[in-house]
Amino acid sequence: MRIAELSRRSAVPVATIKYYQREGLLPPGELTSPNQARYDERHLDRLRLVRALIEVGRLPVATVRELLAFLDQSEMNPHYKLGKVLRTVTAARSGSPGEADEAVAAGTKEVEALIERRGWQVAPGAPARRTLAEALAALRRVGGDDIADLIDEYAALAERVAAIDLRLVRSRATPEAMVYGALLGETLGDTMFTALRWLAQEDASARALDTGAPRVP
Amino acid sequence: MRIAELSRRSAVPVATIKYYQREGLLPPGELTSPNQARYDERHLDRLRLVRALIEVGRLPVATVRELLAFLDQSEMNPHYKLGKVLRTVTAARSGSPGEADEAVAAGTKEVEALIERRGWQVAPGAPARRTLAEALAALRRVGGDDIADLIDEYAALAERVAAIDLRLVRSRATPEAMVYGALLGETLGDTMFTALRWLAQEDASARALDTGAPRVP
């Protein structure tokens, strides 16, 4: 297909497709003349994935480029690849480390105690430890102690969400499909869960206020 | 206090404090000489909040400016203010609407059916509806049907998370404190839950693989 059809079938504007190509997110088409290229279904699939990760998963272009590079490495051990993909998403979503002040040190101790209490097996260097420590530190710095103090209740539910996440990944047929499924779950699946939480909050709020009217004007 | 002390106590570099001031996120200090200003505890509180929303809540500067304007409007009805604050966060986290193609139309129907099944009270114009419809559409476009199909299981857990969220907000003493608590929950609390999910995933994965070794290399 030509770029116009690729655009139509993906609902991605031609200018955006060209931008993705310049950014190395989409391989070039097969040149049929100096000014025209032909694309196939693999281009369409890749384009849809790129679009979804950027627009719905809210990932930066550089992160998507990194993720695609992992997906495309056919000789990489799938277990290792899965770890790399998840770490890449986590790192992009966590931002750069902040100042390691006293509050973060206290948050880190809280995280260690939580992991101990729940008996979680988590690598010492897992970036999620730092993300959680910084979130706790931030909450305690700005008057959100009541939120930080409920960490065990939230952790118990996070465990149940993670159990569904893992069941989904493991039900996929091949190691490659598992890696791909984990990527989708960690990005688009995360957006899905956040939106569900917002809807459920609005419902809970409407019920609590008992006005019959939705909370949000 | 002078800006150097403000910087030390907040762990925010002086250059960043000045940037926040230029962006209208922090009010000016009281000028004590043409080149020197004095700051008080309110500046420190505001600076810590701005820092946390940007670095941990991952919100854009423009969104934080908008949120602070709502928080500072003392004459606004708190119920209305709460709605504005949550909509502002939701809008920033959802991005701009994508192409409303067939997949999104199908996703919208799925969302309506879900809301009906669960008996949720949600305003017809709630942005979370569109976010969820686009997430479902994206999942189905890129081979994540298995994830989208588990929406009811995720929704049941999202309800339980939202119940904790709402309990926290309602336990706060004043309407202003409730609005502030909702803002913290929706931003820093969301980061906390996401990090908990990552940790729980790593644990579930380590147990499933039964190697004793953590999943992430």
Short mmCIF file of C-alpha atoms in Angstrom, two decimals, chain B residues 60-176:
data_model
loop_
_atom_site.label_atom_id
_atom_site.label_comp_id
_atom_site.label_asym_id
_atom_site.label_seq_id
_atom_site.Cartn_x
_atom_site.Cartn_y
_atom_site.Cartn_z
CA PRO B 60 3.20 19.62 33.19
CA VAL B 61 3.97 23.11 34.51
CA ALA B 62 0.84 24.55 32.84
CA THR B 63 -1.36 22.02 34.63
CA VAL B 64 0.20 22.79 38.00
CA ARG B 65 -0.38 26.52 37.41
CA GLU B 66 -4.04 25.81 36.65
CA LEU B 67 -4.44 23.62 39.76
CA LEU B 68 -2.88 26.23 42.05
CA ALA B 69 -5.27 28.87 40.68
CA PHE B 70 -8.20 26.66 41.74
CA LEU B 71 -6.73 25.94 45.18
CA ASP B 72 -6.25 29.67 45.77
CA GLN B 73 -9.82 30.67 44.95
CA SER B 74 -11.26 30.99 48.43
CA GLU B 75 -14.74 32.02 47.26
CA MET B 76 -15.27 28.96 45.02
CA ASN B 77 -17.77 26.32 46.18
CA PRO B 78 -15.63 23.38 47.43
CA HIS B 79 -17.75 20.77 45.66
CA TYR B 80 -17.30 22.64 42.38
CA LYS B 81 -13.62 23.20 43.13
CA LEU B 82 -13.09 19.48 43.73
CA GLY B 83 -14.62 18.72 40.35
CA LYS B 84 -12.43 21.30 38.61
CA VAL B 85 -9.27 20.00 40.27
CA LEU B 86 -9.99 16.38 39.36
CA ARG B 87 -10.98 17.25 35.79
CA THR B 88 -7.78 19.25 35.35
CA VAL B 89 -5.64 16.31 36.49
CA THR B 90 -7.64 13.87 34.38
CA ALA B 91 -7.38 16.05 31.28
CA ALA B 92 -3.61 16.43 31.69
CA ARG B 93 -3.19 12.68 32.14
CA SER B 94 -5.46 11.75 29.23
CA GLY B 95 -3.91 13.85 26.49
CA SER B 96 -5.83 15.27 23.58
CA PRO B 97 -8.59 13.20 21.97
CA GLY B 98 -7.42 10.94 19.16
CA GLU B 99 -9.19 10.18 15.90
CA ALA B 100 -12.74 9.01 16.64
CA ASP B 101 -12.59 6.05 14.27
CA GLU B 102 -14.59 2.81 14.33
CA ALA B 103 -12.37 1.25 16.98
CA VAL B 104 -12.96 4.17 19.34
CA ALA B 105 -16.71 4.05 18.62
CA ALA B 106 -16.68 0.35 19.54
CA GLY B 107 -14.63 1.15 22.65
CA THR B 108 -17.19 3.80 23.65
CA LYS B 109 -19.95 1.18 23.42
CA GLU B 110 -17.88 -1.17 25.57
CA VAL B 111 -17.47 1.56 28.18
CA GLU B 112 -21.20 2.30 28.21
CA ALA B 113 -21.97 -1.39 28.64
CA LEU B 114 -19.45 -1.67 31.49
CA ILE B 115 -20.91 1.36 33.31
CA GLU B 116 -24.36 -0.16 32.88
CA ARG B 117 -23.24 -3.60 34.14
CA ARG B 118 -21.60 -2.14 37.21
CA GLY B 119 -24.37 0.38 37.86
CA TRP B 120 -21.87 3.20 38.06
CA GLN B 121 -23.14 6.78 38.31
CA VAL B 122 -20.89 8.70 35.92
CA ALA B 123 -21.61 11.98 34.11
CA PRO B 124 -22.09 11.57 30.34
CA GLY B 125 -19.25 14.03 29.69
CA ALA B 126 -16.70 12.59 32.13
CA PRO B 127 -13.30 12.60 30.34
CA ALA B 128 -12.45 9.20 31.85
CA ARG B 129 -15.04 7.64 29.52
CA ARG B 130 -13.08 8.77 26.49
CA THR B 131 -9.73 7.79 28.04
CA LEU B 132 -11.04 4.29 28.69
CA ALA B 133 -12.63 3.98 25.23
CA GLU B 134 -9.35 4.99 23.60
CA ALA B 135 -7.38 2.54 25.76
CA LEU B 136 -9.73 -0.30 24.77
CA ALA B 137 -9.57 0.71 21.10
CA ALA B 138 -5.78 0.84 21.22
CA LEU B 139 -5.55 -2.57 22.92
CA ARG B 140 -7.80 -4.15 20.32
CA ARG B 141 -5.89 -2.51 17.47
CA VAL B 142 -2.51 -3.86 18.54
CA GLY B 143 -3.34 -7.42 19.60
CA GLY B 144 -4.23 -6.83 23.24
CA ASP B 145 -7.76 -8.27 23.13
CA ASP B 146 -6.95 -10.60 26.00
CA ILE B 147 -6.18 -7.58 28.20
CA ALA B 148 -9.26 -5.59 27.11
CA ASP B 149 -11.45 -8.66 27.70
CA LEU B 150 -10.56 -8.69 31.40
CA ILE B 151 -12.02 -5.23 31.96
CA ASP B 152 -14.58 -6.48 34.50
CA GLU B 153 -11.93 -8.01 36.72
CA TYR B 154 -9.89 -4.82 36.61
CA ALA B 155 -13.03 -2.72 37.17
CA ALA B 156 -13.89 -4.68 40.34
CA LEU B 157 -10.46 -3.91 41.78
CA ALA B 158 -10.59 -0.28 40.60
CA GLU B 159 -13.81 0.05 42.62
CA ARG B 160 -12.04 -1.11 45.74
CA VAL B 161 -9.13 1.28 45.18
CA ALA B 162 -11.61 4.12 44.61
CA ALA B 163 -13.40 3.24 47.85
CA ILE B 164 -10.15 3.81 49.77
CA ASP B 165 -9.54 7.03 47.82
CA LEU B 166 -12.95 8.38 48.73
CA ARG B 167 -12.72 7.30 52.36
CA LEU B 168 -9.46 9.27 52.65
CA VAL B 169 -10.97 12.42 51.15
CA ARG B 170 -14.08 12.23 53.32
CA SER B 171 -12.09 11.71 56.53
CA ARG B 172 -10.50 15.14 56.14
CA ALA B 173 -11.77 17.86 58.48
CA THR B 174 -12.74 20.75 56.18
CA PRO B 175 -13.94 21.10 52.57
CA GLU B 176 -10.67 22.84 51.69
#
